Coordinates of C-alpha atoms in Angstrom, one line a residue:
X1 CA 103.8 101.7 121.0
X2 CA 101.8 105.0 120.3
X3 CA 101.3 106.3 116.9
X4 CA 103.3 109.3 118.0
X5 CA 106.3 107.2 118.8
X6 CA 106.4 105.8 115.2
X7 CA 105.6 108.9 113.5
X8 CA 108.6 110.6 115.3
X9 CA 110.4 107.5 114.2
X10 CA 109.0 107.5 110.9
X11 CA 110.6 111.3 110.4
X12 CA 113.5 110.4 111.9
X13 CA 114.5 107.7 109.4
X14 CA 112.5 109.5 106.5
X15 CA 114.6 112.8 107.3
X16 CA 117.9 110.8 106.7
X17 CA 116.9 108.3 104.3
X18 CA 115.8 111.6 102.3
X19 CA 119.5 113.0 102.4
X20 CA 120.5 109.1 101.3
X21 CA 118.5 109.5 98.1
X22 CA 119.5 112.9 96.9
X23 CA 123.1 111.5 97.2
X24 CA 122.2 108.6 95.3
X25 CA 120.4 110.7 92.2
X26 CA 123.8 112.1 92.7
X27 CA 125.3 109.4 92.0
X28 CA 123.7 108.0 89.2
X29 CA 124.0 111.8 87.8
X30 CA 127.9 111.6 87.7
X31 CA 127.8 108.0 86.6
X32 CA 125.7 108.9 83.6
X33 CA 127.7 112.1 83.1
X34 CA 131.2 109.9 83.1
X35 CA 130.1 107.0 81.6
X36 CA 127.2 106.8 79.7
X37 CA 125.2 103.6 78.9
X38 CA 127.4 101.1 77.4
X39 CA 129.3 97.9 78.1
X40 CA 131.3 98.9 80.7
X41 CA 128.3 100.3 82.7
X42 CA 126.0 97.2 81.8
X43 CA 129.3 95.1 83.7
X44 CA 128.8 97.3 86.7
X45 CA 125.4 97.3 87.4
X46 CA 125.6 93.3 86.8
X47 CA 128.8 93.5 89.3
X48 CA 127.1 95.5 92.0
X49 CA 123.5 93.9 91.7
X50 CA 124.5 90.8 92.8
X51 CA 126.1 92.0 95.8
X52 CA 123.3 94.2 96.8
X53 CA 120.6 91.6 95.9
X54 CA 122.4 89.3 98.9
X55 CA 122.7 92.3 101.1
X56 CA 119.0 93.2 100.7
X57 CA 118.1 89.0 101.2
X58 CA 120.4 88.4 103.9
X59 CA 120.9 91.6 105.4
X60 CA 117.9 94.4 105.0
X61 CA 115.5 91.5 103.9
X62 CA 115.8 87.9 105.9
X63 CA 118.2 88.7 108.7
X64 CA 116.4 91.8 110.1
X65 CA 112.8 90.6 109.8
X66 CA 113.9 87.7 111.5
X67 CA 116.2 89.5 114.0
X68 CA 114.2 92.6 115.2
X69 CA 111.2 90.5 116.3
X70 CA 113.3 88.0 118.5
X71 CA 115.9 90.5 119.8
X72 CA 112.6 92.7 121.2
X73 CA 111.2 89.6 122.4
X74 CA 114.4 89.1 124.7
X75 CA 114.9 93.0 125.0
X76 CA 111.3 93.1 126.6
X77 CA 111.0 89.9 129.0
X78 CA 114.7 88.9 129.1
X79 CA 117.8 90.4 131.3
X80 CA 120.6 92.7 130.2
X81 CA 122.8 90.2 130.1
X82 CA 120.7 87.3 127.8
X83 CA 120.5 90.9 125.3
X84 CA 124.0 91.2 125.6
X85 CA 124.9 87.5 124.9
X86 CA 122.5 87.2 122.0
X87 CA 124.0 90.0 120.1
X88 CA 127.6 88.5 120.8
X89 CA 126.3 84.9 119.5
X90 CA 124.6 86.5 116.1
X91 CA 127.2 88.5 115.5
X92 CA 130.1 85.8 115.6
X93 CA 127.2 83.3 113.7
X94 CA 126.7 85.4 111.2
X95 CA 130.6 87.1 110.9
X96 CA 131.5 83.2 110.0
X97 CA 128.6 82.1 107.2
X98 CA 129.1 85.2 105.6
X99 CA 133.1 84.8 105.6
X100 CA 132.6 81.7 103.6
X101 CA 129.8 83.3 101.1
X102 CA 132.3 86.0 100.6
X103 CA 135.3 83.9 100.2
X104 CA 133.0 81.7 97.9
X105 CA 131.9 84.5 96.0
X106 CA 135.4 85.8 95.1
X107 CA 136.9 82.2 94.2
X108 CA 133.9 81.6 91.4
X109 CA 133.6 85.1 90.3
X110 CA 133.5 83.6 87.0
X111 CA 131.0 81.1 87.1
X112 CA 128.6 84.2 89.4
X113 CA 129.2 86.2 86.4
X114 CA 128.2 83.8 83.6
X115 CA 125.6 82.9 85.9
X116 CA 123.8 86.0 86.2
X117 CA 125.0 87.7 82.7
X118 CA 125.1 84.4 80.4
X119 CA 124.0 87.2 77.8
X120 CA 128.0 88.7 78.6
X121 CA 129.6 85.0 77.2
X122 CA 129.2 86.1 73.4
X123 CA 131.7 89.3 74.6
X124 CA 135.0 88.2 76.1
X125 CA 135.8 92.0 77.6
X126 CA 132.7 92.3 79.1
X127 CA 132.6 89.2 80.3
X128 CA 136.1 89.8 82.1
X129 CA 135.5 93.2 83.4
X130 CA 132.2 91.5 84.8
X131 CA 134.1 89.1 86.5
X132 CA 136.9 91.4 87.7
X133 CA 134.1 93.8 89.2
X134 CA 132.3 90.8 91.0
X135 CA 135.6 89.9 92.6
X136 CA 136.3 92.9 93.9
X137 CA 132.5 94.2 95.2
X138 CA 131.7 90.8 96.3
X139 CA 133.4 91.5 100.3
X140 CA 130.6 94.3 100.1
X141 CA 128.1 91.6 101.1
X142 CA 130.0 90.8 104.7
X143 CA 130.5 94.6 105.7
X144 CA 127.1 95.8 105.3
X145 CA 125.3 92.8 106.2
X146 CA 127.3 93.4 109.4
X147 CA 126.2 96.7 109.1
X148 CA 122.6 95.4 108.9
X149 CA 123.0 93.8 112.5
X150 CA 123.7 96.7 113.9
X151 CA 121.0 98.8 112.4
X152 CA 118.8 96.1 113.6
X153 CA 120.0 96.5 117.0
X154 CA 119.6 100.6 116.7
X155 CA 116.2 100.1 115.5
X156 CA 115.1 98.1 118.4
X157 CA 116.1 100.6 121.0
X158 CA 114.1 103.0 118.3
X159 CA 117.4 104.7 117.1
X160 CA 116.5 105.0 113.9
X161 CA 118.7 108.2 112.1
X162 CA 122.2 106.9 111.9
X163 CA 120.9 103.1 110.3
X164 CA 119.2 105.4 107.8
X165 CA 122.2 107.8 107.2
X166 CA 124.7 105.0 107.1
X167 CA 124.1 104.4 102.9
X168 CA 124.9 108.1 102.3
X169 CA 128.6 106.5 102.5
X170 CA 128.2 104.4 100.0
X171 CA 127.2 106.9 97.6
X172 CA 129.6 109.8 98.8
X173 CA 132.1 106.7 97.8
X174 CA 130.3 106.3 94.5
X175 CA 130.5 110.0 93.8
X176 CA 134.2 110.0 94.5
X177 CA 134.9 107.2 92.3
X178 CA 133.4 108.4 89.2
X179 CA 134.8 111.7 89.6
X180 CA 137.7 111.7 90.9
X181 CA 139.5 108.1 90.9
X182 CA 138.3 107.0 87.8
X183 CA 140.6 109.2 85.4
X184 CA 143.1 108.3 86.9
X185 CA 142.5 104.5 86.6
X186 CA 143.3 102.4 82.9
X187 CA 140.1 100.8 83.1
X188 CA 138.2 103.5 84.5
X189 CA 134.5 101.7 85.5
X190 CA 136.6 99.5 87.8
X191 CA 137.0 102.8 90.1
X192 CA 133.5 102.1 91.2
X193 CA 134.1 98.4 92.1
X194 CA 136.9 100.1 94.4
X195 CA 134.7 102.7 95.4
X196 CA 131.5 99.8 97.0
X197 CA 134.3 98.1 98.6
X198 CA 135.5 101.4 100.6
X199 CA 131.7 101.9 101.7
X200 CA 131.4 98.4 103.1
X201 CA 134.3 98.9 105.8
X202 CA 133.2 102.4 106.1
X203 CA 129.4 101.5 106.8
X204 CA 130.4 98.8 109.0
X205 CA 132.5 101.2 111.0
X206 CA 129.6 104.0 111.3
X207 CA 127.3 102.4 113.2
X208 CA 129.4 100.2 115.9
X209 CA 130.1 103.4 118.3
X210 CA 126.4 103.9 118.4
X211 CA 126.2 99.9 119.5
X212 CA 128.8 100.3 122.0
X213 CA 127.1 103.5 123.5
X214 CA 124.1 101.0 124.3
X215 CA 126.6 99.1 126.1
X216 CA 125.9 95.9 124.2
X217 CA 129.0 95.6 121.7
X218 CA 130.5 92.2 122.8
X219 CA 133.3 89.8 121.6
X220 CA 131.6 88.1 118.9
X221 CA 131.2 83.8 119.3
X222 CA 129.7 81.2 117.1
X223 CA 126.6 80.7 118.6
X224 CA 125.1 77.9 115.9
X225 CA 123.2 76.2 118.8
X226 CA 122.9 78.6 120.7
X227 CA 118.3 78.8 121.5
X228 CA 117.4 82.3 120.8
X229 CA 120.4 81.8 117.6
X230 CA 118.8 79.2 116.0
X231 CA 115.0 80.7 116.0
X232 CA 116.4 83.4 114.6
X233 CA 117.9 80.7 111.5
X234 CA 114.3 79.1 111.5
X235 CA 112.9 82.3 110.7
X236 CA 114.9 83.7 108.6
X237 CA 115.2 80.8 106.2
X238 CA 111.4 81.1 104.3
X239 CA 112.1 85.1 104.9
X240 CA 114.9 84.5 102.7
X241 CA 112.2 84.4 99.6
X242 CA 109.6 85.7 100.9
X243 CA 110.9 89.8 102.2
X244 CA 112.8 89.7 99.3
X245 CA 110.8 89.1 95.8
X246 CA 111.3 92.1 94.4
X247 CA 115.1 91.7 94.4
X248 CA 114.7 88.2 93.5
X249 CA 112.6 89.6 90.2
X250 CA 115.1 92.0 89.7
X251 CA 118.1 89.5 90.0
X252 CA 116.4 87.4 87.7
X253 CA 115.5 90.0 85.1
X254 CA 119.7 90.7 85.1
X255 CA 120.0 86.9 83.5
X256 CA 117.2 87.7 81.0
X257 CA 118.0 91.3 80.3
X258 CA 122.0 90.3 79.5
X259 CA 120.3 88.9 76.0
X260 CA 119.2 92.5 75.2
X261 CA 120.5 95.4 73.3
X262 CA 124.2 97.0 74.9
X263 CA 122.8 99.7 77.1
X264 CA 119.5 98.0 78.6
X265 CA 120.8 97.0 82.1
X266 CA 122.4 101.1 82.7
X267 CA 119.0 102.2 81.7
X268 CA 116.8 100.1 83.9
X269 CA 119.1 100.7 86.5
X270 CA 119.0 104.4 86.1
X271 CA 115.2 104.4 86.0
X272 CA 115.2 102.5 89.0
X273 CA 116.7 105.9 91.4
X274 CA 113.3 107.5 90.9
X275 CA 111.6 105.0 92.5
X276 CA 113.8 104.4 95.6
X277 CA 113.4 108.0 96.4
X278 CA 109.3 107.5 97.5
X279 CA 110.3 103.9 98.0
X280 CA 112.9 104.1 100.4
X281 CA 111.8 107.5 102.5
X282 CA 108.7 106.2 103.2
X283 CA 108.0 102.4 101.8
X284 CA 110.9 101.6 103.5
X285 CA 111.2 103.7 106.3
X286 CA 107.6 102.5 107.4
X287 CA 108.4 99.1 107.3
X288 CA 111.6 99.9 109.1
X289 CA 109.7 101.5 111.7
X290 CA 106.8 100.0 112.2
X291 CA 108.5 96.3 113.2
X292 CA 109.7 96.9 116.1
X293 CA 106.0 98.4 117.2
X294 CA 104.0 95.3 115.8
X295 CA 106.0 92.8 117.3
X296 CA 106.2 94.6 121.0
X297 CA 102.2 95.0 120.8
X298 CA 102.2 91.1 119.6
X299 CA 104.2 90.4 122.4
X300 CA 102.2 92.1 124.6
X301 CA 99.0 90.3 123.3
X302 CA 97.6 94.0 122.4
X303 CA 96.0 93.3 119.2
X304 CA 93.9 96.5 119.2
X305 CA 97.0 98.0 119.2
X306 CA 98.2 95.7 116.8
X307 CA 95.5 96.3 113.9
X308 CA 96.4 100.8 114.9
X309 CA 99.6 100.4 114.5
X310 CA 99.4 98.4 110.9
X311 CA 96.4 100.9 109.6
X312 CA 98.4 104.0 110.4
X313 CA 101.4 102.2 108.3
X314 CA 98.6 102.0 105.4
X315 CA 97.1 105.4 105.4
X316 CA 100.4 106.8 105.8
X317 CA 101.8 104.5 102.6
X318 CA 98.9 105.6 100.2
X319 CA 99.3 109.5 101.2
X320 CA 102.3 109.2 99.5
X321 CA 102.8 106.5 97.3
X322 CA 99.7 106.9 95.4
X323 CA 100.5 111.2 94.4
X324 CA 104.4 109.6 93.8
X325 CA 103.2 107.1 91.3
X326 CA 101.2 109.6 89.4
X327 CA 103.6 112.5 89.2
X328 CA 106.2 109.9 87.9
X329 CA 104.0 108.7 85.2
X330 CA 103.3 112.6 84.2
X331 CA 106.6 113.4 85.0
X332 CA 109.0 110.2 83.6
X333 CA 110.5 112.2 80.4
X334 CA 111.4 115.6 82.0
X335 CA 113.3 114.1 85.5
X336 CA 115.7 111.7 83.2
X337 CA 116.2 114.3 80.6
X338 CA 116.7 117.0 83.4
X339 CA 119.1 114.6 85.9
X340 CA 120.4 112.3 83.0
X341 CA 121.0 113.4 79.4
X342 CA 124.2 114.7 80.1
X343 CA 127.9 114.2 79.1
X344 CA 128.0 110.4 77.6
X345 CA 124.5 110.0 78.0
X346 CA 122.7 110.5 74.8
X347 CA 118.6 112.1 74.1
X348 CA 118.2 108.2 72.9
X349 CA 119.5 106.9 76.5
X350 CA 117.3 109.4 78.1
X351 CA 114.5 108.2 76.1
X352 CA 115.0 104.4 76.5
X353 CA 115.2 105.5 80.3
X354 CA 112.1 107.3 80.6
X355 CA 110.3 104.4 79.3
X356 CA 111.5 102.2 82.1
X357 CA 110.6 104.9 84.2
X358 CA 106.6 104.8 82.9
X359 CA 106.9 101.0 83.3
X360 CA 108.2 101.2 87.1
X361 CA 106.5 103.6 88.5
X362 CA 103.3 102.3 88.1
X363 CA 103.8 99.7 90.8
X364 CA 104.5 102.5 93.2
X365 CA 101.8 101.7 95.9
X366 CA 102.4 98.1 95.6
X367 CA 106.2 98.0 95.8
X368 CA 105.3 100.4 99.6
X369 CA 102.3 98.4 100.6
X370 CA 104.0 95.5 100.7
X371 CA 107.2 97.1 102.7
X372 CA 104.3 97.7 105.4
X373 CA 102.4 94.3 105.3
X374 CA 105.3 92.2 105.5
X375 CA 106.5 93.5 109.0
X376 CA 102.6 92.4 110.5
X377 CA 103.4 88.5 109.2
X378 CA 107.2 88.8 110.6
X379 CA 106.6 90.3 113.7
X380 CA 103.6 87.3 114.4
X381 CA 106.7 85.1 113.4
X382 CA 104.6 83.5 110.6
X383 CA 107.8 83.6 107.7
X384 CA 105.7 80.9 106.1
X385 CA 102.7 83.4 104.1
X386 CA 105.1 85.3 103.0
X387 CA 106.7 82.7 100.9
X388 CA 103.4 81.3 99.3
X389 CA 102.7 85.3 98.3
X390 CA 106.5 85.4 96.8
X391 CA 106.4 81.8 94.9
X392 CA 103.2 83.1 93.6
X393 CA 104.5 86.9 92.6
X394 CA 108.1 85.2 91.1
X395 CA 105.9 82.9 88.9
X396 CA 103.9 85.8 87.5
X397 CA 107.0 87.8 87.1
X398 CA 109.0 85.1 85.2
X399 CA 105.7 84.5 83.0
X400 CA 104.5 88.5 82.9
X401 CA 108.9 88.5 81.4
X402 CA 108.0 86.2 78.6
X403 CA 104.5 88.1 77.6
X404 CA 105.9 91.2 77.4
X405 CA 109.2 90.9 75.9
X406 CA 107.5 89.0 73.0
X407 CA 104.7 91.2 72.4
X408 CA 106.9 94.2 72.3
X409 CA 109.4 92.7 70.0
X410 CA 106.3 91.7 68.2
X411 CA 105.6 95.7 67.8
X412 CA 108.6 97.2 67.5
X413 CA 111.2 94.9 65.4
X414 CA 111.5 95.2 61.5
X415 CA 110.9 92.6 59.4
X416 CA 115.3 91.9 59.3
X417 CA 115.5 91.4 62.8
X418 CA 112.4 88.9 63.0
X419 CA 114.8 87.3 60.7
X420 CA 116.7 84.0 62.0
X421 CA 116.9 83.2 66.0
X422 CA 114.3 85.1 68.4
X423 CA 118.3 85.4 70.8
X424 CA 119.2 87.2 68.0
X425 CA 116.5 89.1 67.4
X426 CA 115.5 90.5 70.9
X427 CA 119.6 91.4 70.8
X428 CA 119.2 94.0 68.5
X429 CA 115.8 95.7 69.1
X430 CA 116.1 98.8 71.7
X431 CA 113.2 99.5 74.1
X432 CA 112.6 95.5 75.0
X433 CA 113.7 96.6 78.4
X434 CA 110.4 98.2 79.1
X435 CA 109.0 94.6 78.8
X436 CA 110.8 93.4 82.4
X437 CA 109.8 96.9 84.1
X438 CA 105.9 95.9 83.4
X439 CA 106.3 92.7 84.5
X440 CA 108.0 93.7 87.7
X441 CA 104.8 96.1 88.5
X442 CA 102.3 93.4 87.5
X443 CA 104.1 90.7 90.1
X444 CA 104.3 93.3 93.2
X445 CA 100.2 93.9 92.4
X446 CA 99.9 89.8 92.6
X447 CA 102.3 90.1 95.7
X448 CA 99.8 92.4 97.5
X449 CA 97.5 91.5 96.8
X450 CA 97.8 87.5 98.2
X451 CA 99.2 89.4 101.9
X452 CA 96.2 91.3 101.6
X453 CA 93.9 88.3 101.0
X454 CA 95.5 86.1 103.5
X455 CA 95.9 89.1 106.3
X456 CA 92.7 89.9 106.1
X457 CA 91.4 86.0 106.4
X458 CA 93.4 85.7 109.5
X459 CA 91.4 88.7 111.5
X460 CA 94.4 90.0 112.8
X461 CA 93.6 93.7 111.2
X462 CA 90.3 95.3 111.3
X463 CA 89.8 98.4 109.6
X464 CA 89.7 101.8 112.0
X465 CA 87.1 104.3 110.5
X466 CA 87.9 107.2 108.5
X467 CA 88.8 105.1 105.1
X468 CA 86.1 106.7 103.4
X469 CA 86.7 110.3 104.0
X470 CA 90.6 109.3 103.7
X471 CA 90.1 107.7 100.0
X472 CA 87.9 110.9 99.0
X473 CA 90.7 113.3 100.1
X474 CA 93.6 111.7 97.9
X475 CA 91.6 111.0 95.2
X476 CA 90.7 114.8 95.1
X477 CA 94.2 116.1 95.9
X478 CA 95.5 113.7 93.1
X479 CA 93.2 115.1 90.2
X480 CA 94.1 118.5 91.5
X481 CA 98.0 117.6 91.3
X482 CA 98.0 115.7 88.2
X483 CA 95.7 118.6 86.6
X484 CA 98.4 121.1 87.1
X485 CA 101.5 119.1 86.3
X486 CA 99.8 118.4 83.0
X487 CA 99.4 122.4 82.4
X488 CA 103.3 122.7 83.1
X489 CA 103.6 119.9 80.5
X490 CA 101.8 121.6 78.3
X491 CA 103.5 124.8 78.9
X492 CA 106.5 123.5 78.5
X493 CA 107.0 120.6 75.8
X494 CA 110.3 120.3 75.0
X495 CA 112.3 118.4 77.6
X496 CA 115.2 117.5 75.2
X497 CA 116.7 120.3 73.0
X498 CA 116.7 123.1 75.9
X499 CA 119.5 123.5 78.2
X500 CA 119.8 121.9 81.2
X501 CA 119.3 125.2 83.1
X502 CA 115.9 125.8 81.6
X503 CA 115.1 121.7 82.1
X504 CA 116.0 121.7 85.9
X505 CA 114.3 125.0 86.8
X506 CA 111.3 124.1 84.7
X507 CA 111.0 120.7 86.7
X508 CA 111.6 122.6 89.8
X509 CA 108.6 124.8 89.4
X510 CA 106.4 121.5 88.2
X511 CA 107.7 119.6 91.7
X512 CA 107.1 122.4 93.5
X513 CA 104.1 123.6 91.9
X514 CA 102.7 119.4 92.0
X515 CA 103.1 119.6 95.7
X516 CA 101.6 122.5 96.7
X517 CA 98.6 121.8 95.1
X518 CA 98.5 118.4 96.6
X519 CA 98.7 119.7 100.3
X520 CA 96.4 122.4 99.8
X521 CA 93.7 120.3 98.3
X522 CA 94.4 117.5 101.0
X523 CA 93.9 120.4 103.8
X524 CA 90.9 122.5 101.7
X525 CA 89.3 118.7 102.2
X526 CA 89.9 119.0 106.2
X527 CA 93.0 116.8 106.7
X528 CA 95.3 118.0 109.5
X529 CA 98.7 117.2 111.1
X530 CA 97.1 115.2 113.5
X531 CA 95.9 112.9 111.1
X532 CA 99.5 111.8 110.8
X533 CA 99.6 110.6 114.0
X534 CA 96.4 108.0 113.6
X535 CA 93.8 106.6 115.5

């Protein structure tokens, strides 16, 4: 596939993703504004994370990067009707397993909870309202994995706008439910759990009149032995660890974050929408893209093409995720002061956000770079590297969790809460969330940097020229940016006792201002448009 192709693709997505994202600050903006960050928000975001960790393992994560590559293989060399059969045979496949995860899910909603919040046992209420919440988000995980098929299919016949656009339900749903049904509910966080169940069947619906205007939507059948069914199950099982590290650090940092302060999960969650903005419009949307291209050129047995097709994904991720890092790192106070601090959440919430926020950002490139290197393993079918780079980054993040959580307990608590049990202890200091945000950062840079090692050792990518000029041209465009966003930070100090008038048009102008100077200096340096486009 021609660079053209993808970049179109690449917009496409990026375009709708973009609309996705806003929604989602949205979100989190009315959530904030209704809530705040306390118990009742800490039981939702453990309620809905574990939902959405198995959608992005089974459905974004394992499923896809095993399905794409294996329906394009059939879609290019097979018949209509072996394409139409396969998609009836995974669909009724994977319809069954996940009706039995689901039911499963619902049935030991206690035992998920006080697996994933043992923190929550010491609080009966928020243990129940925990459990209640995983009960009722928990069907979530068959509907938009379902959902995820079809995407997959979309984005194999390089339709890739309405998969992008289909989330924007789920946080149109969101929005609803903190602003309208919850008043009206006794316990009202429980109008969110109602609110991810209504996006599920919605999502699910979105997307299958686009599959059935390909003329491939079929009566779905069990299809566990089925040839093309079973590859697809051999693939995805080490892809099930291995596409997915960074939710399996984040699921894992739930468990150890329930021992913290009251508050700590709402604001690592909230810090976490800053990132998925550059994350998901491009990280994301390049991996997304770029899948189907690698494994039709590996099929093909183009590897020239190959190795263009993987070094525009690179060039393209560092464009962006390398000026994104840096304005969040300048930025982190005024955007959760400006979207956040609001309504129930405090100056002291915004704070103990922005922290998070520092923490995060700064594994910006890695968190993309990997979103583009995994699709050149899983579109070669080797699920296997993949796994040795995520065993290796989940060890570091478990042992970068430890490090960090003691040292800054170790800085920040006073002499009475070094007193009796370190359980104790790390309960009552604020701030020891920052601790898991580092650590998270840290493991995507060990991540990387294995794929790296190991893609490189295999001589599947060579290096098109231009790297050079291209790292001169950021790094100059980034000093430029960073030098004018400190200026408005200057010129502007106070992010927390001005109204939220002043703090958004302020940011504005910084944003605006931050990007402006970026492009300019990227063009001044003799980058063009058709650089996009690549070699």
């Amino acid at each position: 596939m021609k660079s053209p192709s993808m970049l179109r693709g690449l917009l496409s997505f990026s375009s709708m993703t973009m609309v996705s994202r806003v929604l989602g600050l949205i979100r989190d903006i009315s959530m904030s504004h209704v809530f705040g960050a306390n118990a009742a928000t800490d039981a939702f975001v453990i309620a809905f994370r574990i939902p959405n960790f198995m959608r992005r393992l089974f459905a974004e994560g394992s499923f896809s990067t095993a399905f794409v590559p294996v329906f394009t293989e059939v879609k290019q060399t097979g018949s209509r009707e072996e394409l139409k059969e396969l998609l009836a045979r995974v669909s009724g496949t994977l319809s069954g397993v996940l009706l039995l995860v689901t039911a499963l899910g619902m049935i030991f909603a206690p035992q998920v909870a006080s697996m994933f919040a043992p923190g929550a046992l010491d609080n009966p209420h928020k243990f129940d309202l925990t459990t209640d919440l995983v009960r009722l988000t928990f069907p979530f995980i068959f509907f938009v994995s379902l959902n995820a098929l079809s995407a997959g299919v979309l984005n194999s016949f390089h339709h890739f706008a309405l998969p992008a656009l289909a989330p924007v339900i789920l946080n149109v749903c969101m929005i609803a439910g903190a602003l309208w049904l919850a008043p009206r509910l006794q316990v009202p966080i429980m109008a969110m759990g109602w609110a991810v169940l209504v996006a599920g069947v919605l999502q699910w619906m979105f997307l299958l009149p686009a599959v059935r205007g390909l003329g491939l939507l079929q009566r779905p059948r069990w299809g566990w032995k089925h040839p093309q069914v079973r590859r697809i199950m051999t693939l995805m099982v080490p892809t099930l660890f291995g596409s997915s590290v960074a939710q399996l650090n984040l699921l894992l940092d739930t468990v150890v974050i329930s021992y913290l302060v009251t508050g700590s999960q709402t604001w690592l969650w909230q810090s976490t929408r800053f990132l998925e903005l550059p994350l998901g419009v491009f990280g994301v949307a390049l991996g997304t893209v770029i899948l189907p291209a690698l494994s039709r050129h590996h099929v093909g047995t183009d590897r020239a093409g190959f190795s263009r097709a993987l070094d525009w994904g690179l060039r393209i991720t560092l464009l962006i995720a390398l000026p994104a890092m840096l304005a969040l790192l300048v930025l982190a106070e005024p955007m959760v002061a400006t979207f956040f601090q609001n309504g129930n959440f405090s100056a002291f919430d915004a704070r103990m956000a922005s922290l998070s926020v520092l923490a995060l950002s700064a594994g910006l490139p890695a968190y993309a770079l990997v979103k583009v290197l995994l699709p050149a393993f899983y579109a070669r079918q080797d699920t296997r590297t993949p796994v040795r780079a995520g065993v290796a980054a989940l060890v570091a993040n478990m042992l970068f969790n430890g490090v960090f959580i003691a040292l800054l307990f170790e800085l920040w608590a006073t002499p009475a809460q070094k007193q009796g049990s370190w359980i104790d202890g790390i309960a009552q200091v604020p701030g020891l969330h920052v601790g898991l945000a580092i650590a998270s950062s840290l493991s995507s840079y060990v991540n990387f940097a294995l794929l790296w090692h190991w893609l490189r050792r295999e001589g599947v990518y060579q290096r098109l020229p231009g790297w050079s000029r291209h790292w001169l041209r950021l790094g100059v465009a980034c000093v430029a940016m960073v030098a004018v966003l400190l200026a408005g930070r200057w010129l502007w100090p106070d992010w927390t006792h001005v109204a939220v008038l002043a703090r958004l048009w302020h940011l504005m102008v910084l944003v605006v201002a931050g990007a402006v100077t970026y492009v300019a200096a990227l063009f001044a340096l003799g980058f063009r448009l058709r650089d996009l486009r690549g070699a």
